[in-house]
PDB file of C-alpha atoms in Angstrom:
ATOM      1  CA  MET A  23     148.194  61.356 109.411  1.00 94.00           C
ATOM      2  CA  ILE A  24     148.432  63.404 105.910  1.00 96.00           C
ATOM      3  CA  LEU A  25     151.651  65.459 105.595  1.00 98.00           C
ATOM      4  CA  HIS A  26     151.040  68.574 103.722  1.00 96.00           C
ATOM      5  CA  ASN A  27     153.155  69.810 101.193  1.00 97.00           C
ATOM      6  CA  PHE A  28     153.733  66.183  99.776  1.00 98.00           C
ATOM      7  CA  ILE A  29     153.193  64.708  96.667  1.00 98.00           C
ATOM      8  CA  VAL A  30     154.215  60.660  95.432  1.00 98.00           C
ATOM      9  CA  PHE A  31     154.542  59.391  92.590  1.00 98.00           C
ATOM     10  CA  GLU A  32     153.876  55.924  92.312  1.00 98.00           C
ATOM     11  CA  GLY A  33     153.764  52.505  89.343  1.00 98.00           C
ATOM     12  CA  ILE A  34     155.245  49.823  88.308  1.00 98.00           C
ATOM     13  CA  ASP A  35     158.981  49.934  86.796  1.00 96.00           C
ATOM     14  CA  GLY A  36     158.890  51.743  83.408  1.00 96.00           C
ATOM     15  CA  ALA A  37     155.779  53.701  84.217  1.00 97.00           C
ATOM     16  CA  GLY A  38     157.360  56.994  83.667  1.00 97.00           C
ATOM     17  CA  THR A  39     157.147  58.181  87.250  1.00 98.00           C
ATOM     18  CA  SER A  40     161.234  59.398  87.285  1.00 96.00           C
ATOM     19  CA  THR A  41     160.372  60.632  83.139  1.00 97.00           C
ATOM     20  CA  GLN A  42     157.499  63.062  84.983  1.00 98.00           C
ATOM     21  CA  LEU A  43     159.343  63.800  88.153  1.00 97.00           C
ATOM     22  CA  ALA A  44     162.529  65.285  85.322  1.00 97.00           C
ATOM     23  CA  ARG A  45     159.887  66.888  84.007  1.00 97.00           C
ATOM     24  CA  LEU A  46     158.459  68.847  86.770  1.00 97.00           C
ATOM     25  CA  LYS A  47     161.857  69.990  87.539  1.00 96.00           C
ATOM     26  CA  THR A  48     161.694  72.019  84.320  1.00 96.00           C
ATOM     27  CA  ARG A  49     158.421  74.346  85.541  1.00 94.00           C
ATOM     28  CA  ALA A  50     159.126  77.662  85.464  1.00 91.00           C
ATOM     29  CA  ASP A  51     158.317  77.442  89.269  1.00 92.00           C
ATOM     30  CA  SER A  52     160.388  74.163  90.145  1.00 94.00           C
ATOM     31  CA  ASP A  53     161.747  76.103  92.791  1.00 95.00           C
ATOM     32  CA  ARG A  54     158.496  75.799  95.125  1.00 95.00           C
ATOM     33  CA  PHE A  55     159.556  71.917  95.360  1.00 97.00           C
ATOM     34  CA  PHE A  56     161.542  69.557  96.480  1.00 97.00           C
ATOM     35  CA  PHE A  57     162.378  66.380  94.351  1.00 98.00           C
ATOM     36  CA  THR A  58     163.412  63.148  95.862  1.00 98.00           C
ATOM     37  CA  ALA A  59     163.038  59.752  95.176  1.00 98.00           C
ATOM     38  CA  GLU A  60     163.412  55.864  96.791  1.00 98.00           C
ATOM     39  CA  PRO A  61     165.481  54.011  97.589  1.00 97.00           C
ATOM     40  CA  THR A  62     167.309  57.491  98.854  1.00 97.00           C
ATOM     41  CA  ASP A  63     170.991  58.745  97.975  1.00 94.00           C
ATOM     42  CA  LEU A  64     171.395  57.861 102.033  1.00 94.00           C
ATOM     43  CA  PRO A  65     173.917  54.755 102.834  1.00 93.00           C
ATOM     44  CA  THR A  66     170.456  52.897 103.126  1.00 94.00           C
ATOM     45  CA  GLY A  67     169.075  53.473  99.704  1.00 96.00           C
ATOM     46  CA  ARG A  68     172.584  53.055  98.536  1.00 96.00           C
ATOM     47  CA  PHE A  69     172.848  49.630  99.664  1.00 95.00           C
ATOM     48  CA  LEU A  70     169.140  48.860  98.717  1.00 96.00           C
ATOM     49  CA  ARG A  71     169.903  49.902  94.763  1.00 95.00           C
ATOM     50  CA  ASN A  72     172.884  47.415  94.951  1.00 95.00           C
ATOM     51  CA  MET A  73     170.165  44.734  95.657  1.00 94.00           C
ATOM     52  CA  LEU A  74     168.142  45.875  93.017  1.00 94.00           C
ATOM     53  CA  GLN A  75     171.039  46.009  90.318  1.00 92.00           C
ATOM     54  CA  GLY A  76     171.712  41.993  91.508  1.00 90.00           C
ATOM     55  CA  ASP A  77     175.368  42.715  93.254  1.00 93.00           C
ATOM     56  CA  PHE A  78     174.039  40.285  96.080  1.00 90.00           C
ATOM     57  CA  ALA A  79     170.751  38.735  97.398  1.00 91.00           C
ATOM     58  CA  LEU A  80     168.694  39.453 100.697  1.00 92.00           C
ATOM     59  CA  ASP A  81     165.323  37.734 101.592  1.00 95.00           C
ATOM     60  CA  PRO A  82     162.402  38.981 101.065  1.00 95.00           C
ATOM     61  CA  ARG A  83     161.538  39.792 104.805  1.00 96.00           C
ATOM     62  CA  THR A  84     165.114  41.538 105.193  1.00 96.00           C
ATOM     63  CA  ALA A  85     164.446  43.930 102.355  1.00 95.00           C
ATOM     64  CA  ALA A  86     161.048  44.736 103.786  1.00 97.00           C
ATOM     65  CA  PHE A  87     162.702  45.752 106.433  1.00 97.00           C
ATOM     66  CA  LEU A  88     165.215  47.950 104.510  1.00 97.00           C
ATOM     67  CA  PHE A  89     163.099  49.280 102.415  1.00 97.00           C
ATOM     68  CA  ALA A  90     161.113  50.816 105.640  1.00 98.00           C
ATOM     69  CA  ALA A  91     164.747  51.382 107.502  1.00 97.00           C
ATOM     70  CA  ASP A  92     165.576  53.535 104.292  1.00 98.00           C
ATOM     71  CA  ARG A  93     162.186  55.378 104.322  1.00 98.00           C
ATOM     72  CA  ALA A  94     162.480  56.145 108.215  1.00 98.00           C
ATOM     73  CA  GLU A  95     165.559  58.066 107.779  1.00 97.00           C
ATOM     74  CA  HIS A  96     164.001  60.096 104.223  1.00 98.00           C
ATOM     75  CA  ILE A  97     161.528  61.253 106.440  1.00 98.00           C
ATOM     76  CA  TRP A  98     162.886  62.176 109.702  1.00 97.00           C
ATOM     77  CA  GLY A  99     166.743  62.247 108.929  1.00 96.00           C
ATOM     78  CA  LYS A 100     168.601  64.056 110.519  1.00 93.00           C
ATOM     79  CA  ASN A 101     172.489  65.542 109.175  1.00 90.00           C
ATOM     80  CA  ALA A 102     175.399  64.953 110.678  1.00 87.00           C
ATOM     81  CA  ALA A 103     174.911  68.548 113.078  1.00 90.00           C
ATOM     82  CA  GLY A 104     171.539  67.184 114.128  1.00 93.00           C
ATOM     83  CA  ASN A 105     169.661  69.053 111.982  1.00 92.00           C
ATOM     84  CA  ASP A 106     166.363  67.689 110.652  1.00 92.00           C
ATOM     85  CA  ILE A 107     166.763  67.054 106.361  1.00 92.00           C
ATOM     86  CA  GLY A 108     163.796  64.308 106.050  1.00 97.00           C
ATOM     87  CA  ILE A 109     161.061  65.099 104.269  1.00 98.00           C
ATOM     88  CA  GLU A 110     158.529  66.303 107.176  1.00 98.00           C
ATOM     89  CA  SER A 111     161.011  68.822 107.890  1.00 98.00           C
ATOM     90  CA  ILE A 112     161.064  70.383 104.011  1.00 97.00           C
ATOM     91  CA  CYS A 113     157.573  70.312 104.317  1.00 97.00           C
ATOM     92  CA  LYS A 114     157.058  72.109 107.271  1.00 96.00           C
ATOM     93  CA  THR A 115     159.101  74.728 105.449  1.00 96.00           C
ATOM     94  CA  GLY A 116     156.431  75.305 102.758  1.00 95.00           C
ATOM     95  CA  LYS A 117     158.369  73.457 100.259  1.00 96.00           C
ATOM     96  CA  ILE A 118     156.240  71.116  97.808  1.00 97.00           C
ATOM     97  CA  VAL A 119     157.817  67.603  98.098  1.00 98.00           C
ATOM     98  CA  VAL A 120     157.622  65.775  95.303  1.00 98.00           C
ATOM     99  CA  SER A 121     158.697  61.841  96.053  1.00 98.00           C
ATOM    100  CA  ASP A 122     159.246  58.741  92.778  1.00 98.00           C
ATOM    101  CA  ARG A 123     157.952  55.805  95.204  1.00 98.00           C
ATOM    102  CA  TYR A 124     157.186  55.576  98.877  1.00 98.00           C
ATOM    103  CA  VAL A 125     155.174  53.399 101.541  1.00 98.00           C
ATOM    104  CA  PHE A 126     152.959  52.446  98.197  1.00 98.00           C
ATOM    105  CA  SER A 127     155.982  50.889  96.458  1.00 98.00           C
ATOM    106  CA  SER A 128     156.860  48.682  99.763  1.00 97.00           C
ATOM    107  CA  LEU A 129     153.081  47.554 100.192  1.00 98.00           C
ATOM    108  CA  ALA A 130     152.934  46.336  96.052  1.00 98.00           C
ATOM    109  CA  TYR A 131     156.155  44.911  95.832  1.00 97.00           C
ATOM    110  CA  GLN A 132     157.434  43.548  98.658  1.00 96.00           C
ATOM    111  CA  SER A 133     153.849  41.508  99.631  1.00 96.00           C
ATOM    112  CA  ILE A 134     154.362  39.479  96.579  1.00 97.00           C
ATOM    113  CA  ASN A 135     156.966  37.781  98.320  1.00 94.00           C
ATOM    114  CA  CYS A 136     156.264  38.354 101.961  1.00 93.00           C
ATOM    115  CA  GLY A 137     152.714  38.827 101.942  1.00 94.00           C
ATOM    116  CA  PHE A 138     151.285  42.084 102.882  1.00 95.00           C
ATOM    117  CA  GLU A 139     151.031  42.112 106.792  1.00 96.00           C
ATOM    118  CA  LEU A 140     154.740  42.225 107.287  1.00 98.00           C
ATOM    119  CA  PRO A 141     155.202  45.385 104.940  1.00 97.00           C
ATOM    120  CA  ALA A 142     151.471  46.744 106.019  1.00 97.00           C
ATOM    121  CA  ARG A 143     153.391  46.424 109.602  1.00 98.00           C
ATOM    122  CA  LEU A 144     156.475  48.177 109.050  1.00 98.00           C
ATOM    123  CA  ASN A 145     155.071  50.870 107.091  1.00 98.00           C
ATOM    124  CA  GLN A 146     151.794  51.704 109.042  1.00 97.00           C
ATOM    125  CA  ASP A 147     153.646  54.336 110.889  1.00 97.00           C
ATOM    126  CA  PHE A 148     154.681  56.784 107.988  1.00 98.00           C
ATOM    127  CA  PRO A 149     152.692  59.552 106.756  1.00 98.00           C
ATOM    128  CA  LEU A 150     150.740  59.861 104.100  1.00 98.00           C
ATOM    129  CA  PRO A 151     151.025  62.351 101.004  1.00 98.00           C
ATOM    130  CA  GLU A 152     148.717  64.847 100.360  1.00 97.00           C
ATOM    131  CA  LEU A 153     148.227  63.613  96.667  1.00 98.00           C
ATOM    132  CA  VAL A 154     149.665  60.663  95.077  1.00 98.00           C
ATOM    133  CA  PHE A 155     149.702  59.504  91.363  1.00 98.00           C
ATOM    134  CA  PHE A 156     149.178  55.792  90.202  1.00 98.00           C
ATOM    135  CA  PHE A 157     150.862  55.588  86.913  1.00 98.00           C
ATOM    136  CA  ASP A 158     148.885  52.885  85.855  1.00 98.00           C
ATOM    137  CA  LEU A 159     150.899  50.910  83.047  1.00 98.00           C
ATOM    138  CA  SER A 160     150.240  46.703  81.031  1.00 98.00           C
ATOM    139  CA  PRO A 161     153.783  45.458  82.246  1.00 97.00           C
ATOM    140  CA  GLU A 162     154.239  44.185  79.049  1.00 97.00           C
ATOM    141  CA  THR A 163     154.561  48.014  77.694  1.00 97.00           C
ATOM    142  CA  ALA A 164     156.389  48.907  80.840  1.00 97.00           C
ATOM    143  CA  LEU A 165     158.930  46.312  80.169  1.00 96.00           C
ATOM    144  CA  ASN A 166     159.659  47.845  76.335  1.00 96.00           C
ATOM    145  CA  ARG A 167     160.404  50.993  77.792  1.00 95.00           C
ATOM    146  CA  VAL A 168     162.913  49.596  80.082  1.00 94.00           C
ATOM    147  CA  ASP A 169     164.573  47.667  77.534  1.00 94.00           C
ATOM    148  CA  GLY A 170     164.648  50.672  75.546  1.00 94.00           C
ATOM    149  CA  ARG A 171     166.872  51.923  77.694  1.00 89.00           C
ATOM    150  CA  GLY A 172     169.699  49.260  77.293  1.00 87.00           C
ATOM    151  CA  ALA A 173     170.393  48.820  80.796  1.00 81.00           C
ATOM    152  CA  LYS A 174     170.289  45.473  82.676  1.00 88.00           C
ATOM    153  CA  ARG A 175     166.830  44.652  83.983  1.00 92.00           C
ATOM    154  CA  GLU A 176     166.877  44.755  88.044  1.00 93.00           C
ATOM    155  CA  LEU A 177     165.606  42.308  90.138  1.00 92.00           C
ATOM    156  CA  TYR A 178     161.679  42.959  90.063  1.00 94.00           C
ATOM    157  CA  GLU A 179     161.653  43.932  86.514  1.00 94.00           C
ATOM    158  CA  ASP A 180     160.083  40.272  85.283  1.00 95.00           C
ATOM    159  CA  GLU A 181     156.625  40.299  83.153  1.00 96.00           C
ATOM    160  CA  CYS A 182     155.031  37.923  85.207  1.00 97.00           C
ATOM    161  CA  PHE A 183     155.972  39.825  88.672  1.00 97.00           C
ATOM    162  CA  LEU A 184     155.284  43.069  87.613  1.00 97.00           C
ATOM    163  CA  CYS A 185     151.605  41.760  86.663  1.00 98.00           C
ATOM    164  CA  LYS A 186     151.274  40.576  90.308  1.00 98.00           C
ATOM    165  CA  VAL A 187     152.638  44.068  91.375  1.00 98.00           C
ATOM    166  CA  ARG A 188     149.758  45.770  89.376  1.00 98.00           C
ATOM    167  CA  ASN A 189     147.021  43.688  90.503  1.00 97.00           C
ATOM    168  CA  ALA A 190     148.683  44.916  94.401  1.00 98.00           C
ATOM    169  CA  TYR A 191     148.493  48.168  93.706  1.00 98.00           C
ATOM    170  CA  GLN A 192     144.861  48.455  92.602  1.00 96.00           C
ATOM    171  CA  ASP A 193     144.567  46.661  96.099  1.00 96.00           C
ATOM    172  CA  VAL A 194     146.697  48.947  98.263  1.00 97.00           C
ATOM    173  CA  PHE A 195     145.180  52.473  96.486  1.00 97.00           C
ATOM    174  CA  ALA A 196     141.633  50.583  97.411  1.00 95.00           C
ATOM    175  CA  HIS A 197     142.367  50.206 100.477  1.00 93.00           C
ATOM    176  CA  TYR A 198     143.478  54.422 101.145  1.00 95.00           C
ATOM    177  CA  LYS A 199     140.435  55.507  99.593  1.00 92.00           C
ATOM    178  CA  ASP A 200     138.805  57.048 102.798  1.00 94.00           C
ATOM    179  CA  SER A 201     142.265  58.082 103.987  1.00 95.00           C
ATOM    180  CA  GLY A 202     141.971  61.346 103.302  1.00 95.00           C
ATOM    181  CA  MET A 203     145.019  61.454 100.707  1.00 96.00           C
ATOM    182  CA  LYS A 204     143.592  62.368  97.149  1.00 97.00           C
ATOM    183  CA  ILE A 205     144.451  59.093  94.782  1.00 97.00           C
ATOM    184  CA  VAL A 206     144.665  59.854  91.159  1.00 98.00           C
ATOM    185  CA  THR A 207     145.462  57.391  88.596  1.00 98.00           C
ATOM    186  CA  LEU A 208     146.909  57.932  85.273  1.00 98.00           C
ATOM    187  CA  ASP A 209     146.741  56.120  82.149  1.00 98.00           C
ATOM    188  CA  ALA A 210     150.758  55.721  81.837  1.00 98.00           C
ATOM    189  CA  ALA A 211     150.254  55.056  78.142  1.00 98.00           C
ATOM    190  CA  GLU A 212     149.418  58.345  77.104  1.00 98.00           C
ATOM    191  CA  SER A 213     151.829  60.375  75.563  1.00 97.00           C
ATOM    192  CA  ALA A 214     154.188  62.253  78.481  1.00 97.00           C
ATOM    193  CA  ASP A 215     153.294  65.091  77.058  1.00 98.00           C
ATOM    194  CA  SER A 216     149.931  64.491  78.149  1.00 98.00           C
ATOM    195  CA  VAL A 217     150.342  62.657  81.428  1.00 98.00           C
ATOM    196  CA  GLU A 218     152.584  65.764  82.100  1.00 98.00           C
ATOM    197  CA  ALA A 219     149.377  68.321  81.838  1.00 98.00           C
ATOM    198  CA  LYS A 220     147.312  66.024  83.396  1.00 98.00           C
ATOM    199  CA  ILE A 221     149.713  65.863  86.761  1.00 98.00           C
ATOM    200  CA  ALA A 222     150.046  69.710  86.273  1.00 97.00           C
ATOM    201  CA  SER A 223     146.198  70.126  86.630  1.00 97.00           C
ATOM    202  CA  GLU A 224     145.688  68.209  89.422  1.00 97.00           C
ATOM    203  CA  ILE A 225     148.572  69.822  91.320  1.00 96.00           C
ATOM    204  CA  LYS A 226     146.827  73.189  90.512  1.00 94.00           C
ATOM    205  CA  ALA A 227     143.879  72.455  91.723  1.00 93.00           C
ATOM    206  CA  CYS A 228     144.583  70.619  94.903  1.00 89.00           C
ATOM    207  CA  PHE A 229     146.607  72.983  96.029  1.00 86.00           C
ATOM    208  CA  ALA A 230     144.756  75.573  95.224  1.00 74.00           C
ATOM    209  CA  GLU A 231     142.034  73.731  97.559  1.00 63.00           C
ATOM    210  CA  CYS A 232     144.351  72.912 100.085  1.00 57.00           C
ATOM    211  CA  ARG A 233     145.328  76.119 101.109  1.00 53.00           C
TER     212      ARG A 233
END
């Protein structure tokens, strides 16, 4: 199922998804958008962020289940009053939701250590975005960017691992080529300004065509 008004940014660590999400927030029409990311800021997501930072270890299969659980809250979650606060309900209001990472991250990352079948099964019921951007970048360049931040590398930020993830992403998007969502591959080695312009053009075209 395609969830209308839903856009996803995907790519290996350091590909520039967070940078472009931040740039979208500065648009004159930014009030049309709702910005979010995975892992989320919910308790499930905070637990996963601690894992990614190396605070503790998890079996890869456990991680796959937890990423899917966090995603379920992200899509269908409710607040303490029982009101819908998830992506699905926000999209139905007419807001365009832009998420940094989604199902495709699980299929690419978790499949490396526990195979494709488990993450595919755990994520099969989530709706697909209307538009997804794949930020394609070599792991070497991506990790140079990561190291340039001056922060400690996270769990998956290893060149050999990210090479596998980059290849897995390509397989994942080939699998979804007839799904009905629009898949746009970006050369993330280009300047941030160039990537931003291409994203803006695709968003304008997609939502003009789809409305």
